[in-house]
Coordinates of C-alpha atoms and ligand atoms in Angstrom, one line a residue:
X1 CA 35.7 -108.1 67.8
X2 CA 35.6 -105.5 64.2
X3 CA 34.2 -102.5 67.8
X4 CA 36.7 -101.5 70.5
X5 CA 35.7 -101.4 74.1
X6 CA 36.3 -98.8 76.1
X7 CA 39.1 -98.3 77.8
X8 CA 37.0 -98.6 81.3
X9 CA 37.3 -102.7 80.5
X10 CA 41.1 -102.6 80.1
X11 CA 41.4 -101.7 84.3
X12 CA 39.1 -104.7 85.3
X13 CA 39.4 -108.3 84.9
X14 CA 36.5 -111.3 84.3
X15 CA 35.7 -111.6 88.2
X16 CA 37.7 -114.2 89.2
X17 CA 34.8 -116.6 90.7
X18 CA 33.1 -116.4 87.0
X19 CA 35.9 -117.5 85.3
X20 CA 36.8 -120.5 88.4
X21 CA 32.6 -121.5 88.2
X22 CA 32.9 -121.7 84.3
X23 CA 36.2 -123.9 85.2
X24 CA 33.6 -125.6 87.8
X25 CA 30.6 -126.5 85.5
X26 CA 33.5 -127.8 82.3
X27 CA 34.7 -130.6 84.9
X28 CA 30.9 -131.3 86.0
X29 CA 30.4 -131.7 82.7
X30 CA 33.1 -134.0 81.8
X31 CA 31.6 -135.9 85.1
X32 CA 33.4 -134.5 87.4
X33 CA 32.0 -135.0 91.1
X34 CA 32.8 -131.6 92.0
X35 CA 32.6 -130.4 96.0
X36 CA 32.0 -126.3 95.7
X37 CA 33.5 -124.8 98.3
X38 CA 34.9 -121.3 98.0
X39 CA 31.8 -119.3 97.4
X40 CA 29.7 -117.6 99.9
X41 CA 26.5 -118.9 98.5
X42 CA 24.3 -120.0 101.6
X43 CA 23.2 -123.6 100.7
X44 CA 20.2 -123.2 103.7
X45 CA 16.8 -121.6 103.0
X46 CA 15.2 -118.8 104.0
X47 CA 12.6 -118.7 106.4
X48 CA 9.4 -120.4 106.0
X49 CA 6.9 -117.5 106.3
X50 CA 10.0 -115.4 103.8
X51 CA 8.5 -118.1 100.7
X52 CA 5.3 -118.0 102.0
X53 CA 5.4 -114.1 101.4
X54 CA 6.8 -114.8 97.8
X55 CA 4.2 -116.3 96.5
X56 CA 1.3 -115.2 98.0
X57 CA 2.2 -111.5 96.7
X58 CA 3.4 -112.9 93.6
X59 CA -0.4 -114.0 93.4
X60 CA -2.1 -110.7 93.6
X61 CA -2.6 -109.5 90.0
X62 CA -1.1 -106.0 91.8
X63 CA 2.2 -106.7 92.0
X64 CA 3.8 -107.3 88.6
X65 CA 4.0 -103.2 88.5
X66 CA 7.2 -101.1 88.4
X67 CA 7.5 -100.3 92.1
X68 CA 9.9 -96.8 93.7
X69 CA 13.3 -96.8 93.1
X70 CA 14.4 -96.2 97.1
X71 CA 12.2 -99.7 98.2
X72 CA 8.8 -98.9 99.5
X73 CA 8.0 -97.7 102.4
X74 CA 7.1 -100.2 104.6
X75 CA 10.5 -102.2 104.1
X76 CA 12.3 -99.5 104.7
X77 CA 10.9 -99.8 108.2
X78 CA 10.9 -102.8 108.6
X79 CA 15.4 -102.9 107.9
X80 CA 15.3 -99.2 110.4
X81 CA 13.4 -102.3 112.4
X82 CA 15.6 -104.3 112.0
X83 CA 18.9 -101.9 112.1
X84 CA 17.5 -100.5 116.4
X85 CA 16.7 -103.9 117.8
X86 CA 20.0 -105.3 116.7
X87 CA 22.2 -102.8 115.7
X88 CA 20.9 -100.1 118.5
X89 CA 21.4 -97.2 115.6
X90 CA 17.7 -95.4 114.9
X91 CA 17.0 -94.7 110.7
X92 CA 14.7 -92.4 109.8
X93 CA 13.0 -95.6 106.5
X94 CA 11.8 -91.9 105.0
X95 CA 15.1 -91.3 103.7
X96 CA 18.1 -92.8 105.8
X97 CA 17.5 -96.1 103.7
X98 CA 18.1 -96.7 100.6
X99 CA 17.2 -100.7 99.1
X100 CA 19.3 -102.5 96.4
X101 CA 19.7 -105.0 94.2
X102 CA 22.6 -107.4 97.0
X103 CA 25.4 -104.9 98.3
X104 CA 27.7 -105.5 95.8
X105 CA 25.3 -102.9 93.3
X106 CA 26.3 -100.7 95.8
X107 CA 29.1 -100.7 95.6
X108 CA 29.2 -99.4 92.4
X109 CA 26.6 -97.1 92.9
X110 CA 28.5 -95.1 96.0
X111 CA 31.3 -95.5 93.6
X112 CA 30.0 -93.2 90.8
X113 CA 28.5 -90.6 93.2
X114 CA 31.5 -89.9 95.3
X115 CA 34.4 -91.1 92.7
X116 CA 35.8 -88.2 89.7
X117 CA 38.5 -89.8 88.2
X118 CA 42.0 -89.3 89.7
X119 CA 40.2 -89.5 93.1
X120 CA 41.9 -92.2 95.6
X121 CA 40.2 -94.6 97.7
X122 CA 41.3 -96.9 100.6
X123 CA 40.6 -100.6 100.7
X124 CA 42.3 -103.2 102.5
X125 CA 44.6 -105.9 101.4
X126 CA 43.9 -108.3 101.4
X127 CA 39.8 -107.6 101.0
X128 CA 36.9 -108.0 99.0
X129 CA 37.6 -107.9 96.1
X130 CA 35.1 -105.3 94.3
X131 CA 36.7 -102.2 96.3
X132 CA 39.3 -102.5 94.1
X133 CA 37.8 -103.2 90.1
X134 CA 34.8 -100.8 91.2
X135 CA 37.8 -98.1 91.6
X136 CA 39.2 -99.0 89.0
X137 CA 35.6 -99.4 86.6
X138 CA 35.4 -95.3 87.9
X139 CA 38.7 -94.5 87.2
X140 CA 39.5 -94.0 90.8
X141 CA 42.8 -94.8 92.2
X142 CA 43.5 -97.7 94.1
X143 CA 45.2 -97.3 97.6
X144 CA 45.7 -100.8 99.4
X145 CA 45.7 -100.3 102.8
X146 CA 47.7 -103.9 104.6
X147 CA 45.4 -105.9 106.8
X148 CA 48.3 -108.7 108.2
X149 CA 47.8 -111.1 111.1
X150 CA 51.0 -109.3 113.0
X151 CA 47.4 -105.8 113.5
X152 CA 45.1 -108.4 113.9
X153 CA 43.5 -107.4 110.7
X154 CA 43.2 -104.5 111.2
X155 CA 43.9 -101.1 109.9
X156 CA 47.0 -98.5 111.0
X157 CA 45.6 -95.1 111.0
X158 CA 48.8 -93.8 112.7
X159 CA 50.9 -95.5 109.3
X160 CA 47.9 -93.8 106.9
X161 CA 47.4 -90.4 108.4
X162 CA 52.1 -90.2 108.1
X163 CA 51.1 -90.4 104.2
X164 CA 49.5 -88.5 101.7
X165 CA 45.6 -88.7 102.4
X166 CA 45.3 -85.7 100.6
X167 CA 43.5 -87.2 97.5
X168 CA 41.7 -89.9 99.2
X169 CA 38.5 -89.5 99.2
X170 CA 36.4 -92.8 99.7
X171 CA 37.9 -96.0 102.5
X172 CA 36.0 -99.2 102.3
X173 CA 35.9 -101.2 106.0
X174 CA 34.5 -104.7 106.1
X175 CA 33.8 -105.9 109.7
X176 CA 33.1 -108.5 110.7
X177 CA 35.7 -109.2 107.2
X178 CA 36.0 -111.2 105.0
X179 CA 37.8 -112.7 104.2
X180 CA 39.9 -113.0 107.8
X181 CA 36.9 -113.3 109.8
X182 CA 38.0 -110.5 112.6
X183 CA 35.3 -108.9 114.2
X184 CA 35.1 -105.2 114.3
X185 CA 34.1 -103.6 117.3
X186 CA 33.8 -99.9 118.7
X187 CA 36.9 -99.3 119.2
X188 CA 37.9 -99.9 115.5
X189 CA 34.8 -98.2 115.0
X190 CA 35.0 -95.2 116.6
X191 CA 38.7 -94.6 115.5
X192 CA 37.7 -94.9 111.5
X193 CA 35.0 -92.6 112.0
X194 CA 37.9 -90.0 113.6
X195 CA 40.1 -91.0 110.5
X196 CA 37.4 -90.3 108.3
X197 CA 35.7 -86.6 109.8
X198 CA 39.5 -86.0 109.6
X199 CA 40.1 -85.8 106.4
X200 CA 37.1 -85.3 104.9
X201 CA 36.5 -89.3 103.5
X202 CA 34.0 -90.8 102.9
X203 CA 33.6 -94.2 105.2
X204 CA 31.5 -97.1 104.9
X205 CA 31.2 -100.1 105.9
X206 CA 30.2 -103.3 103.9
X207 CA 28.5 -104.8 106.8
X208 CA 27.0 -108.3 105.3
X209 CA 28.5 -111.2 107.4
X210 CA 27.5 -110.0 111.4
X211 CA 24.5 -112.5 111.7
X212 CA 27.1 -115.8 111.2
X213 CA 28.4 -117.4 113.8
X214 CA 29.1 -113.7 115.7
X215 CA 26.1 -112.6 118.3
X216 CA 28.0 -109.4 118.8
X217 CA 26.6 -107.3 116.3
X218 CA 27.6 -103.6 115.7
X219 CA 27.3 -100.9 112.6
X220 CA 29.4 -97.3 111.9
X221 CA 26.0 -96.0 112.3
X222 CA 26.7 -96.7 116.3
X223 CA 29.5 -94.5 116.4
X224 CA 28.6 -90.5 117.5
X225 CA 28.9 -89.0 114.4
X226 CA 29.1 -91.4 111.8
X227 CA 26.7 -89.9 109.9
X228 CA 28.1 -86.7 109.0
X229 CA 31.1 -89.5 107.1
X230 CA 30.0 -93.0 107.0
X231 CA 27.2 -95.3 105.0
X232 CA 26.6 -98.7 105.7
X233 CA 26.0 -101.5 103.4
X234 CA 24.2 -104.9 104.6
X235 CA 22.4 -107.3 102.4
X236 CA 20.3 -110.2 103.0
X237 CA 22.6 -112.6 101.5
X238 CA 24.4 -114.3 103.8
X239 CA 22.4 -113.0 107.0
X240 CA 18.7 -114.5 105.3
X241 CA 20.1 -116.8 103.2
X242 CA 18.9 -115.4 100.0
X243 CA 21.8 -114.9 98.5
X244 CA 20.2 -114.9 95.1
X245 CA 17.3 -112.9 95.4
X246 CA 19.4 -109.9 95.4
X247 CA 18.4 -107.4 98.1
X248 CA 20.4 -105.4 100.0
X249 CA 20.1 -102.0 101.3
X250 CA 22.8 -99.0 102.4
X251 CA 22.1 -96.5 105.4
X252 CA 23.4 -93.3 106.2
X253 CA 22.5 -89.7 106.6
X254 CA 20.0 -88.5 103.9
X255 CA 22.0 -86.1 101.7
X256 CA 24.9 -88.8 100.8
X257 CA 21.7 -91.2 99.8
X258 CA 20.2 -88.3 97.9
X259 CA 23.0 -88.7 95.5
X260 CA 24.2 -92.3 95.7
X261 CA 19.7 -91.8 94.2
X262 CA 20.6 -89.9 91.1
X263 CA 22.9 -93.2 89.6
X264 CA 20.6 -95.4 91.0
X265 CA 17.0 -94.8 90.0
X266 CA 18.7 -94.2 86.5
X267 CA 19.5 -97.8 86.1
X268 CA 17.0 -99.6 88.3
X269 CA 12.9 -99.7 88.3
X270 CA 13.1 -100.6 91.4
X271 CA 12.7 -104.6 92.7
X272 CA 9.3 -106.6 92.8
X273 CA 6.8 -106.4 94.9
X274 CA 6.7 -110.2 96.0
X275 CA 10.2 -110.0 96.6
X276 CA 10.1 -106.5 99.2
X277 CA 7.1 -107.8 100.7
X278 CA 9.0 -111.2 101.5
X279 CA 12.1 -109.2 103.0
X280 CA 9.9 -107.6 105.1
X281 CA 8.8 -111.3 106.7
X282 CA 12.9 -112.5 106.8
X283 CA 13.9 -109.1 108.4
X284 CA 11.1 -110.0 111.0
X285 CA 12.6 -113.4 111.6
X286 CA 12.5 -114.5 115.2
X287 CA 16.1 -114.4 117.1
X288 CA 15.4 -118.5 116.6
X289 CA 15.7 -118.7 113.3
X290 CA 18.8 -117.3 113.4
X291 CA 20.7 -119.1 115.7
X292 CA 20.1 -122.8 113.9
X293 CA 21.1 -121.6 111.1
X294 CA 23.7 -120.9 113.2
X295 CA 23.1 -124.3 114.6
X296 CA 24.1 -126.4 111.3
X297 CA 27.5 -123.0 110.4
X298 CA 28.9 -124.4 113.7
X299 CA 29.0 -128.3 112.5
X300 CA 30.5 -127.8 109.3
X301 CA 32.8 -125.0 111.1
X302 CA 34.2 -128.1 113.0
X303 CA 34.5 -130.1 109.4
X304 CA 36.4 -127.4 107.9
X305 CA 39.1 -127.0 110.9
X306 CA 39.7 -131.2 110.5
X307 CA 40.3 -130.0 106.3
X308 CA 42.8 -126.9 107.7
X309 CA 44.8 -129.6 110.4
X310 CA 45.0 -131.9 108.1
X311 CA 46.2 -128.8 104.6
X312 CA 48.7 -128.6 108.2
X313 CA 47.1 -124.7 107.9
X314 CA 47.2 -122.9 110.7
X315 CA 44.3 -120.3 111.7
X316 CA 42.3 -118.3 114.5
X317 CA 40.5 -120.1 116.4
X318 CA 37.7 -116.9 116.9
X319 CA 36.6 -116.4 113.6
X320 CA 33.4 -115.1 112.8
X321 CA 31.5 -115.2 109.4
X322 CA 30.7 -117.4 106.1
X323 CA 33.7 -119.0 105.7
X324 CA 37.4 -119.9 107.7
X325 CA 40.6 -118.6 106.7
X326 CA 43.4 -120.3 107.0
X327 CA 47.5 -120.4 105.9
X328 CA 49.1 -122.8 104.8
X329 CA 52.3 -123.9 105.0
X330 CA 56.1 -122.8 103.6
X331 CA 56.2 -126.0 102.5
X332 CA 54.3 -125.1 99.4
X333 CA 55.5 -123.1 96.9
X334 CA 52.5 -121.4 95.4
X335 CA 49.5 -121.3 96.9
X336 CA 47.3 -120.8 93.6
X337 CA 49.2 -124.0 91.8
X338 CA 48.4 -125.7 95.1
X339 CA 44.5 -125.0 95.5
X340 CA 45.2 -125.8 91.3
X341 CA 46.4 -129.1 92.2
X342 CA 43.5 -129.4 94.4
X343 CA 41.1 -129.4 92.6
X344 CA 42.3 -131.2 89.1
X345 CA 43.2 -134.6 91.4
X346 CA 41.2 -134.1 94.8
X347 CA 38.2 -132.6 92.3
X348 CA 37.3 -130.1 95.7
X349 CA 37.3 -126.3 94.9
X350 CA 38.8 -123.7 97.8
X351 CA 39.7 -120.2 96.9
X352 CA 43.6 -118.8 96.8
X353 CA 44.0 -115.9 99.3
X354 CA 45.7 -114.2 96.7
X355 CA 42.5 -113.5 94.7
X356 CA 42.0 -110.9 97.9
X357 CA 45.1 -109.1 97.4
X358 CA 49.1 -109.3 98.4
X359 CA 48.5 -110.2 101.9
X360 CA 46.6 -113.1 101.4
X361 CA 49.4 -114.6 98.9
X362 CA 49.7 -117.7 101.6
X363 CA 46.2 -117.9 102.4
X364 CA 43.0 -120.0 101.1
X365 CA 39.9 -120.1 102.5
X366 CA 36.9 -122.4 103.0
X367 CA 33.1 -121.7 102.8
X368 CA 30.7 -123.0 105.1
X369 CA 28.5 -123.4 102.4
X370 CA 28.2 -127.2 102.3
X371 CA 26.5 -130.1 103.9
X372 CA 28.2 -131.9 107.0
X373 CA 28.1 -134.5 104.6
X374 CA 29.6 -133.0 101.8
X375 CA 32.2 -131.0 103.8
X376 CA 32.6 -135.2 105.4
X377 CA 33.6 -136.3 100.7
X378 CA 36.0 -133.2 100.8
X379 CA 37.4 -133.5 104.4
X380 CA 38.0 -137.7 102.9
X381 CA 39.9 -136.7 99.5
X382 CA 42.4 -134.5 101.4
X383 CA 42.9 -137.0 103.1
X384 CA 44.0 -138.8 100.5
X385 CA 45.7 -136.0 98.4
X386 CA 47.9 -135.4 101.0
X387 CA 49.0 -138.7 101.7
Ligands
PLP1 C1 32.6 -108.7 101.4 C2 31.5 -108.5 100.6 N1 30.6 -108.0 101.0 C3 29.5 -107.9 99.5 C4 29.4 -109.2 99.5 C5 27.7 -109.4 98.3 O1 26.5 -109.3 99.2 P1 25.4 -109.2 98.0 O2 25.0 -110.9 97.5 O3 24.4 -108.3 99.3 O4 25.5 -108.0 96.6 C6 29.8 -110.1 99.6 C7 29.6 -111.4 98.8 O5 30.6 -111.8 98.8 C8 31.4 -110.2 100.4 O6 31.7 -111.1 100.6

């Protein structure tokens, strides 16, 4: 390379899964039958009417132009209705909802809109790695806050208050939490909103997992006064089996969204109309649709629990979301080597918890995004591995 990259690329690494999927691809090309229980990419399809709407709209000659930067009004209204029905949150579709290409891009847009170099950002450990990498990319300073089993995987706000918070500008939370599968609660959200208000911190709840193995839907925006300090990200990736479509949204006070839009409208030129029309259908799925999807997940979950038992891993049965998170036995020295060894010997890939932070060092995460048949096969291979 004769041209040096920007300094910011030195602050981040290629995403763990980007490297891992390339390795898995290579192994597959060499003939290995890999069972990938790493990533949370739903393998069940979206509802039929979602797909029909996509193809009907795509057939129209008028569907192919640039679209509005905020998302079409009908889709913003569908998101508002969905939030009202399930989260009991009132959102004005005109200006309190902004369509995103998946919630992941929202993490970048929000950070670009609010973080100056040197600003501190509170990031959960363990947590979704993108919060830290994006903070680094925009020149912010990552301040990890601990989530530990002994404290129910909830932030210790008192401990945080005993530290210097004067430079903290933003805080990421994500309940239901990935990777630990911990549910949020109104009490937790109340405390977080009060904490953010007291210290002038922009609080963002990243909320893509509410509908998976969970019926207690909560949004940070349910809390009185939340719109003053909080935004919420949501997405159709997990809730509607549409991870590849890249459809998400950010909700909150119009003044915050105006700032986010200043960044976003300079980056993309709206979302394909057929996808937006299909998303409206998806958001209108009957509750029975979510139930069916979850019935499949609960059957898979039982097999994944058996896999955890075979590996001697300790897990909390009350977890929600798309994964199971388990603590590996103390006798295993390095979790990273352990997972690599499993991949090489059994061709089953599971995620080592260290990629989510220090507090994930002794944990593994297994995805439910594989058929029962595949999971049973993985279980068989791991049984042999353990002997
Ligand atoms: C906590 C969390 N936030 C955001 C995302 C990204 O979701 P999306 O597909 O909406 O970009 C993921 C995906 O794995 C996630 O686990």
